[in-house]
Coordinates of C-alpha atoms in Angstrom, one line a residue:
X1 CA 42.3 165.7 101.2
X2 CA 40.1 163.5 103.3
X3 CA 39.9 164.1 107.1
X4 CA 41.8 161.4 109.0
X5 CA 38.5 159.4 110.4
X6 CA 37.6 159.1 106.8
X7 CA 41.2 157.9 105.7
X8 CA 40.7 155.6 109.1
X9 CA 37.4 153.9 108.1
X10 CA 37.3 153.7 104.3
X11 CA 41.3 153.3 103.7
X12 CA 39.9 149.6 103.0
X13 CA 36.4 150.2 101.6
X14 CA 37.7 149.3 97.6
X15 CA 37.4 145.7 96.5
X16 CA 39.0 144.6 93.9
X17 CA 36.2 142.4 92.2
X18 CA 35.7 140.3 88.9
X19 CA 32.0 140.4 87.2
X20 CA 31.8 136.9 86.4
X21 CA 30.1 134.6 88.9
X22 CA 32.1 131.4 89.9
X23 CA 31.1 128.2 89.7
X24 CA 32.5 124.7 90.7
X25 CA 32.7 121.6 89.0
X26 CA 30.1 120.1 91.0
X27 CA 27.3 123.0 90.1
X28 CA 27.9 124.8 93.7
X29 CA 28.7 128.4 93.1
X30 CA 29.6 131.3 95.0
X31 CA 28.2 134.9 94.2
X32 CA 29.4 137.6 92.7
X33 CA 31.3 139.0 95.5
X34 CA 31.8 136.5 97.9
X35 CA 32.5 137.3 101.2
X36 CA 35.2 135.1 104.1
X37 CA 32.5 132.9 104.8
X38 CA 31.0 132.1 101.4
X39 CA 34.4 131.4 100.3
X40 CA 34.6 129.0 103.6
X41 CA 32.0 127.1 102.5
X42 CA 32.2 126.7 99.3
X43 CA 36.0 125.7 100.4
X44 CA 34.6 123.1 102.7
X45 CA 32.6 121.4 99.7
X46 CA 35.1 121.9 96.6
X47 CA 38.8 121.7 97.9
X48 CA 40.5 118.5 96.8
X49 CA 41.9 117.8 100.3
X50 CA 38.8 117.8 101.8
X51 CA 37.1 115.2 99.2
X52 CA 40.7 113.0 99.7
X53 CA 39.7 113.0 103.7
X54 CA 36.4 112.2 103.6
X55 CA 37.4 109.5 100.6
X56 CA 39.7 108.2 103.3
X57 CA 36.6 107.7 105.5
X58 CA 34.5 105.8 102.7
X59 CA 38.1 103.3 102.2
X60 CA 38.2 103.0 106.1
X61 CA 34.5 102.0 106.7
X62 CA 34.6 100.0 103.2
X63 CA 38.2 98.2 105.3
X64 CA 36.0 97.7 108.7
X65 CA 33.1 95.8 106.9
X66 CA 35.7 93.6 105.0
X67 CA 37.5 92.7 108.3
X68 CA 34.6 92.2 110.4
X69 CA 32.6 90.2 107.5
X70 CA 34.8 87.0 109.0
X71 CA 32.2 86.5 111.6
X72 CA 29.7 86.0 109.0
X73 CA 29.2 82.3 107.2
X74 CA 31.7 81.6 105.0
X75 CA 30.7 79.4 102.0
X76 CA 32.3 78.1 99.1
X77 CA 32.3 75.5 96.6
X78 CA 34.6 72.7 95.1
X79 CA 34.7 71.0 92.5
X80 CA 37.1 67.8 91.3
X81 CA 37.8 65.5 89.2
X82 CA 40.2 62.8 88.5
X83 CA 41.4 60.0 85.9
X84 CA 42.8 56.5 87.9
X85 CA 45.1 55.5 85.5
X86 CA 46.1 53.2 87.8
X87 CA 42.8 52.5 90.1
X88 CA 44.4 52.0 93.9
X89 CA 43.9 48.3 95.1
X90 CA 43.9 46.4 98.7
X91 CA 44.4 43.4 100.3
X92 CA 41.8 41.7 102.0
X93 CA 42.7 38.3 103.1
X94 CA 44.4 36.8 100.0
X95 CA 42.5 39.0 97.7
X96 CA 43.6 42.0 95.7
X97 CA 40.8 43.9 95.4
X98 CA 40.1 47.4 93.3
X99 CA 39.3 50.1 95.2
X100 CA 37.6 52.7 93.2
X101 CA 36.8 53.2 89.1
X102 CA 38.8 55.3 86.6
X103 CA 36.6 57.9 86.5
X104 CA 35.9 59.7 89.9
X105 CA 34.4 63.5 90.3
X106 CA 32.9 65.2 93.8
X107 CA 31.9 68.9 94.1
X108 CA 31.2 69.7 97.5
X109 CA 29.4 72.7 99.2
X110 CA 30.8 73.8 102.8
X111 CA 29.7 76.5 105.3
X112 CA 31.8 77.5 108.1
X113 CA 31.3 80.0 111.1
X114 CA 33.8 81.4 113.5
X115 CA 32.8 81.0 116.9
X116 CA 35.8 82.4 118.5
X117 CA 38.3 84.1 116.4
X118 CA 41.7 86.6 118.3
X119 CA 41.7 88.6 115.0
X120 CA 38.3 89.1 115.1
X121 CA 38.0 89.9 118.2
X122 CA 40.9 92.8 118.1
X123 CA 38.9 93.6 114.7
X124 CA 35.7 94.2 116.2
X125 CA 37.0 96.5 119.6
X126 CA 39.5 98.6 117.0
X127 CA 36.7 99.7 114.7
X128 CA 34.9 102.3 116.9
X129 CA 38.7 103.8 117.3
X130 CA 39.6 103.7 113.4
X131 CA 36.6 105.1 112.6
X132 CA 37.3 108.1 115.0
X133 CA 40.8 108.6 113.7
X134 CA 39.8 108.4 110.1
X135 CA 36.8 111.0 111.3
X136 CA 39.7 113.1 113.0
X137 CA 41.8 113.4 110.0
X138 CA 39.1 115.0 107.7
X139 CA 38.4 117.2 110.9
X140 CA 42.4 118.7 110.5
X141 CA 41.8 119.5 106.9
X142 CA 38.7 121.0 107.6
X143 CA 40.5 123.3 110.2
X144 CA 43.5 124.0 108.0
X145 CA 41.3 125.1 105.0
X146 CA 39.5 127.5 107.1
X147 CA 42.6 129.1 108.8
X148 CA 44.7 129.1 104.9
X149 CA 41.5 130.5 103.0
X150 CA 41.2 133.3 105.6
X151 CA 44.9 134.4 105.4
X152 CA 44.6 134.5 101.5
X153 CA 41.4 136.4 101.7
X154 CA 42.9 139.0 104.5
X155 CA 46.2 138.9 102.2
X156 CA 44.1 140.1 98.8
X157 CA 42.0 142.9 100.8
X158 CA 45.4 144.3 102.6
X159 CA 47.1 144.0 98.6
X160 CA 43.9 145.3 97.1
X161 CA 44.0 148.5 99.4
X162 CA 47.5 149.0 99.3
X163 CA 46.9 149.1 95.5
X164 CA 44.2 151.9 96.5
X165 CA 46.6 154.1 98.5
X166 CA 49.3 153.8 95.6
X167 CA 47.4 155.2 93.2
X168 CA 45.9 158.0 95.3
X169 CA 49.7 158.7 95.8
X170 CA 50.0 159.3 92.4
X171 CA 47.6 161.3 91.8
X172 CA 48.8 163.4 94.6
X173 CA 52.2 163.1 93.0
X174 CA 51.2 163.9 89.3
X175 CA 49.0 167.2 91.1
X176 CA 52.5 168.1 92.4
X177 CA 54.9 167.2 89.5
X178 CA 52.9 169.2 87.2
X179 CA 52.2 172.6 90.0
X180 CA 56.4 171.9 90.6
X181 CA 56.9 172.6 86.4
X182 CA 54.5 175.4 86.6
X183 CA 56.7 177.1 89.1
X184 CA 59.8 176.4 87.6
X185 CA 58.8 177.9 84.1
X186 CA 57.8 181.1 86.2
X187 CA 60.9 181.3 88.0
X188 CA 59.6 180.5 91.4
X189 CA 61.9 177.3 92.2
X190 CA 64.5 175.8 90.4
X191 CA 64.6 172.5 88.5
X192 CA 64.8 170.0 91.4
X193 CA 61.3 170.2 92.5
X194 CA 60.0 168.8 89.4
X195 CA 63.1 166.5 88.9
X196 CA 62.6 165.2 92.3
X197 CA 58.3 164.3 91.9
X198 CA 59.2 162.5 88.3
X199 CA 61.4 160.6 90.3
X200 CA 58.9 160.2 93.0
X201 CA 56.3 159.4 90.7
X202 CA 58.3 156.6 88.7
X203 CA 59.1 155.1 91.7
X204 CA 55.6 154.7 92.8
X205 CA 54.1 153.6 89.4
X206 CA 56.8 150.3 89.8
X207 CA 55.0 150.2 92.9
X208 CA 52.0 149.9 91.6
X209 CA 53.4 147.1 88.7
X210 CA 55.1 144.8 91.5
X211 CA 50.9 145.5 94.1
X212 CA 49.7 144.3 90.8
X213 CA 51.3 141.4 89.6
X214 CA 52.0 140.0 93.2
X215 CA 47.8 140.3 93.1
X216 CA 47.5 137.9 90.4
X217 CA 49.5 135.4 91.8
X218 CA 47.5 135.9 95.6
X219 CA 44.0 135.3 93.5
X220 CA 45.4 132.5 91.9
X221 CA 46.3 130.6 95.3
X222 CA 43.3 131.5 96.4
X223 CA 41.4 129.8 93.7
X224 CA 43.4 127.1 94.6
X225 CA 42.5 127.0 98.3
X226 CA 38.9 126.8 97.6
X227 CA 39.3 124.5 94.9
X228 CA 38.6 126.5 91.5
X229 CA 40.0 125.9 88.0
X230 CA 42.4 128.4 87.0
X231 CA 40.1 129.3 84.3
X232 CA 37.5 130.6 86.6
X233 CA 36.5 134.2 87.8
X234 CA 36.3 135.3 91.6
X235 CA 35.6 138.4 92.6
X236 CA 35.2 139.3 96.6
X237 CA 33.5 142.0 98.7
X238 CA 34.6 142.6 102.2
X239 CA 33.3 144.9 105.0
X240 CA 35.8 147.0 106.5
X241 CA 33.5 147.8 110.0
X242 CA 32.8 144.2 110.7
X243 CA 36.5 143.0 110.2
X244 CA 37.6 146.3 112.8
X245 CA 35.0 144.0 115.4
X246 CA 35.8 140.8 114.3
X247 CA 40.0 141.9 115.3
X248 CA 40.0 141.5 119.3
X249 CA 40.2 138.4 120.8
X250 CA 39.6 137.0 124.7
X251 CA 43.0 136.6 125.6
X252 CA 42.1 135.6 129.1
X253 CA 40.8 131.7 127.2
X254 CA 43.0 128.6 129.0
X255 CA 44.4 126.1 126.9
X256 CA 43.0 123.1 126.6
X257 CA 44.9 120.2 124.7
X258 CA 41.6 117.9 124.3
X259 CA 40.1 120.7 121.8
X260 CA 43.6 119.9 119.7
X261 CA 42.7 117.7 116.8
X262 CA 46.7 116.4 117.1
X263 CA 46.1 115.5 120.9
X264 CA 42.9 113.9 120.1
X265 CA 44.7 111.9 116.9
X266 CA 47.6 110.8 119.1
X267 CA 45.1 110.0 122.3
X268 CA 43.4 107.7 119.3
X269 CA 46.5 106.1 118.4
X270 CA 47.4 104.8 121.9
X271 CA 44.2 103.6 122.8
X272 CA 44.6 101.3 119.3
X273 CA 47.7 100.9 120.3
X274 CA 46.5 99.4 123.8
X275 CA 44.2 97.0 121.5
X276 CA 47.2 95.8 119.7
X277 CA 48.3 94.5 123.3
X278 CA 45.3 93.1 123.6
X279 CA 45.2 91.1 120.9
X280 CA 48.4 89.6 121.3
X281 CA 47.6 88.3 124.5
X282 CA 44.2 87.0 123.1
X283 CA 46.6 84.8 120.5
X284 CA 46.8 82.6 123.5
X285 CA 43.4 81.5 123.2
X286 CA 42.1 78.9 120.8
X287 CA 40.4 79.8 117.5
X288 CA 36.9 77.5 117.2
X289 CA 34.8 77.3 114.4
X290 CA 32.0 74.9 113.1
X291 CA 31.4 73.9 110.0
X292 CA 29.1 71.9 107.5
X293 CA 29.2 70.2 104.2
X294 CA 27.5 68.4 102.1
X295 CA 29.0 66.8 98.9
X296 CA 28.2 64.7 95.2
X297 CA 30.6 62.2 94.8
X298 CA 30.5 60.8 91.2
X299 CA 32.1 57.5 90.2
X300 CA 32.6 55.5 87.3
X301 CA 34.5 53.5 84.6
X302 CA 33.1 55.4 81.6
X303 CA 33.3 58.8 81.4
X304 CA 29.9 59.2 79.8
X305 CA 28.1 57.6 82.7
X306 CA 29.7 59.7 85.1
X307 CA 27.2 61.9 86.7
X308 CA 24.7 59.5 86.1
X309 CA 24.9 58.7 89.6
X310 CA 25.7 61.0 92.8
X311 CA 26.9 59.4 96.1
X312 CA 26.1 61.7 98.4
X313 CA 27.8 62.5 101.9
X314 CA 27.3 65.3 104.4
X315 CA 29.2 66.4 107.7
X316 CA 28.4 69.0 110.4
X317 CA 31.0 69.2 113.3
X318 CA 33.7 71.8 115.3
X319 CA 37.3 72.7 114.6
X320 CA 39.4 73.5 117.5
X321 CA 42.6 75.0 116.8
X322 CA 45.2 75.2 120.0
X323 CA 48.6 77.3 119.8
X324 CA 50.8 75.8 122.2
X325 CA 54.4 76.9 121.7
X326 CA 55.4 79.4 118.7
X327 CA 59.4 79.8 120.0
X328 CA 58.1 82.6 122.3
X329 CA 57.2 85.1 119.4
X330 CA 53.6 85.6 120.8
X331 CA 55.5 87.0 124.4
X332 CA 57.5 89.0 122.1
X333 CA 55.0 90.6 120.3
X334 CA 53.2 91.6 123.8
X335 CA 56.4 93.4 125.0
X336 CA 57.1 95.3 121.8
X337 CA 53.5 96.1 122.2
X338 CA 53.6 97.8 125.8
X339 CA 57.0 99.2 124.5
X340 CA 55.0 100.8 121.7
X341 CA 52.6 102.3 124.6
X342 CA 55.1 103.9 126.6
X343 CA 56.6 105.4 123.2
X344 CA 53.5 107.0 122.5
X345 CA 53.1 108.1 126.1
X346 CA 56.1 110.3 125.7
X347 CA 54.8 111.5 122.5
X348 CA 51.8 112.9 124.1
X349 CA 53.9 114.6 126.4
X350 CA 56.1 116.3 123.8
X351 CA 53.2 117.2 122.3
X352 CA 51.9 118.7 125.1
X353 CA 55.3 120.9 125.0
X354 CA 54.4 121.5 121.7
X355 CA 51.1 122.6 121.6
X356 CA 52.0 124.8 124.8
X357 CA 54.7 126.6 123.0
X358 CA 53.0 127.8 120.1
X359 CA 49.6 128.4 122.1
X360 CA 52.3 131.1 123.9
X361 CA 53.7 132.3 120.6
X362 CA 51.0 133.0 119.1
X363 CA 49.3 134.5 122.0
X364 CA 52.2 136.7 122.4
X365 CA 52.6 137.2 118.4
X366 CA 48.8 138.3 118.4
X367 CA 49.5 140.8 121.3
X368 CA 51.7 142.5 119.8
X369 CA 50.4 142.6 116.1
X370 CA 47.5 144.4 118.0
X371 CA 49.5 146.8 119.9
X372 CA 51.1 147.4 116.8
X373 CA 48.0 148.3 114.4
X374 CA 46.7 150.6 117.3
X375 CA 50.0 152.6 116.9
X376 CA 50.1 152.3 113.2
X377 CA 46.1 153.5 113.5
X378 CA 47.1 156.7 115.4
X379 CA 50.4 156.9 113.0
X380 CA 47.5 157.6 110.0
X381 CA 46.1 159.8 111.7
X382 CA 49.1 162.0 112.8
X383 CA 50.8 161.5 109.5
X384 CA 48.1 162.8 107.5
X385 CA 48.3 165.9 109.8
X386 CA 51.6 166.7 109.4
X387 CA 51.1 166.3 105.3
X388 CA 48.0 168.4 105.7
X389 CA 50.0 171.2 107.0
X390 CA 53.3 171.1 105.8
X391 CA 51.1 170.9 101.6
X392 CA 49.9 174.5 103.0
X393 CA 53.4 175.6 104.2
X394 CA 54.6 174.2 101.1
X395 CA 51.9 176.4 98.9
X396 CA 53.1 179.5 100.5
X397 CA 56.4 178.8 100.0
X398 CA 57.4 178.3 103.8
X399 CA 58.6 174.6 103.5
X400 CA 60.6 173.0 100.7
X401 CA 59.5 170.3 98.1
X402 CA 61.7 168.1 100.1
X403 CA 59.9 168.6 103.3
X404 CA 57.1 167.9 101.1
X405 CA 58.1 164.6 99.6
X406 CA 59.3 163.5 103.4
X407 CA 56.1 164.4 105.0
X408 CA 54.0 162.1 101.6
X409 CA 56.5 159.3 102.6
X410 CA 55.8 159.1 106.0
X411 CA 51.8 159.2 104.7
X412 CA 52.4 156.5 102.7
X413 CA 54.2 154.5 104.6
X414 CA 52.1 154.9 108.0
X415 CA 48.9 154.0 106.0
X416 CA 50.6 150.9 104.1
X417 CA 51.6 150.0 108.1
X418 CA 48.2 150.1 108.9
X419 CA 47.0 147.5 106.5
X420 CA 50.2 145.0 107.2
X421 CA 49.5 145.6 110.9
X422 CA 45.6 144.9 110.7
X423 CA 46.4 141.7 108.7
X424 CA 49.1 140.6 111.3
X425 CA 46.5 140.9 113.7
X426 CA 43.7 139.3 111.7
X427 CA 46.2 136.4 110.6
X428 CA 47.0 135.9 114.3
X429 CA 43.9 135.9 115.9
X430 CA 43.6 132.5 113.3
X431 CA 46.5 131.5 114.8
X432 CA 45.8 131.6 118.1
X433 CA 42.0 129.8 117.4
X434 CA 44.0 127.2 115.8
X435 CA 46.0 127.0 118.8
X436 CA 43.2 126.5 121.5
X437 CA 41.7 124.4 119.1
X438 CA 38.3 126.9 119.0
X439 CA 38.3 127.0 115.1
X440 CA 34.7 125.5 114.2
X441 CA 34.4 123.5 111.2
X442 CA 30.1 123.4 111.5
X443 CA 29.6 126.8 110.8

């Protein structure tokens, strides 16, 4: 048997690893056995969610230019043409006289420029803050990758050394099933010793089955986390000594809800929301633009000798547009607005609540996870002592196969304890970074 400091330090030194190297869709690959951070980062440029966010960012700064592009010139073109078949006519003095010919065609050419525009205006102030809430949302899927592709990995290790102390238990189990026959064909003991290990044994080798298939379905979400195909390999490597360090965390850190991507999306949201006030008052003031045109008009009684002669005509001038009364709607729209502010006041304050409360769960859910692995750490340790001695009791026939099998149990189940416990701890410590809002996406 191995000494307990040994059992301590290396019950999670296997890996269960593929020999295929992985590679992405994009040509990025991770190594053979990629560690948390390689798996991070290659997360960070594969997943799908990511891509969608930062996609979200391209359609948001592709909808800011197209709604701030209305302070640039506008030009278009015109063309007409039309077929008197009755040519209009006026009376001047006694005479009736034509006014125009049969044929009559104008294409005109006009620039116009706002000058002083409400929407664009509200356009213009609300792109800094769209931009920062499109930036913000990529930032929370950056920050939820990080903390679901490190409980996956933790979850495979503590599955892949469970899987490592179930089969040492069976070969413990099989050394005792067969030394339990042996003494029962030379009359030692009875039957039950050896009845009792087969059942033992069978017991722990449907173990094994369930560590096993439940492994293929935690790779498989994995691969899904960090954005592989299905049909690709992964294989992992972890370091047992550096994951014991990386376990404590200050507890004595303050909350602070401006590190909170949520506080900093809602905080967002009312300051656009505050624009949206603004702008309806601005719907008070006029909207002024200039403009310029310059137009062909073509005239004529045949159609063949239309364009044969252009009459031109150009105009450059201002257009003032003042809304006086709109049945009170714009007033409307202002209150709503400031009603809309006070809402999302109170929503910053529940959140507040919020984040407070699971800041203190998981600080307290951390605490205790860690109290809990240091007494499942000493549990090993003890455990394995008492199997230690009571296998040499057992040899010289002072304790009973039963004391036996009790004293593996408790082995077994102190040591599975251990890994649960340590990825408790691990998965909390995640939690509680993702509570103080300390998780950093730039690494």
């Amino acid at each position: 048997m191995n000494s307990s400091k040994q059992v301590i330090f290396l019950i999670m030194a296997a890996v269960g690893c593929f020999s295929v190297s992985v590679h992405a869709q994009d040509g990025t690959s991770l190594p053979e056995k990629a560690t948390l951070p390689d798996l991070i980062d290659f997360a960070l440029e594969n997943r799908a969610v990511i891509h969608q966010a930062e996609l979200d960012e391209e359609i948001g700064e592709r909808e800011i230019a197209s709604a701030l592009s209305g302070w640039f010139p506008q030009i278009n073109a015109d063309a007409s043409y039309n077929r008197n078949i009755k040519i209009p006519t006026a009376v001047i003095g006694d005479q009736v006289i034509s006014m125009g010919q049969k044929n009559v065609g104008a294409l005109v050419l006009q620039a116009d420029q706002q000058l002083l525009n409400p929407g664009l205006l509200q356009a213009s102030k609300a792109a800094k803050y769209i931009r920062q809430q499109n930036a913000l949302n990529t930032e929370d899927s950056k920050i939820n990758t990080i903390v679901e592709v490190s409980k996956g990995y933790y979850d495979i290790l503590t599955s892949e050394e469970q899987l490592q102390i179930v089969q040492e238990n069976i070969q413990r189990i099989q050394k005792q099933l067969n030394d339990a026959r042996a003494r029962y064909e030379t009359g030692i003991v009875d039957r039950t010793d050896y009845k009792r290990a087969e059942i033992s044994l069978s017991n722990t080798l449907a173990e094994q089955k369930r560590v096993v298939q439940l492994l293929g379905y935690k790779y498989a979400y994995l691969k899904e986390l960090i954005g592989l195909t299905p049909e690709q390999s992964l294989s992992l490597s972890f370091d047992y000594a550096s994951m014991e360090s990386e376990m404590l965390l200050d507890t004595t850190l303050a909350l602070d809800y401006q590190r909170r991507v949520e506080y900093q999306q809602l905080q967002t949201q009312r300051q656009l929301q505050q624009l949206n006030t603004q702008y309806n008052k601005w719907t008070f003031l006029p909207r002024l633009s200039a403009f310029y045109n310059y137009a062909w008009d073509y005239r004529d009684n045949q159609f063949s000798d239309l364009f044969s002669r252009s009459f031109p005509r150009s105009v450059l001038g201002l257009s003032l547009n003042l809304p006086i009364f709109q049945g009170g709607k714009r007033i409307q729209e202002i209150r709503k607005s400031r009603l809309m502010e006070d809402r999302l006041d109170w929503d910053i304050v529940n959140l507040r609540n919020q984040l407070n409360t699971q800041y203190e769960l998981a600080m307290a859910t951390y605490q205790a996870n860690l109290n809990d692995w240091r007494t499942a750490k000493r549990n090993v340790e003890l455990s394995e002592e008492v199997y230690n001695t009571i296998k040499l009791q057992y040899d010289e026939g002072i304790k009973t196969y039963l004391d036996l099998m009790t004293a593996e149990t408790d082995l077994r189940t102190s040591q599975i304890n251990y890994l649960n416990a340590m990825y408790a701890v691990l998965s909390g410590k995640l939690d509680v970074q993702q509570a103080l809002g300390t998780i950093d996406t730039n690494n």
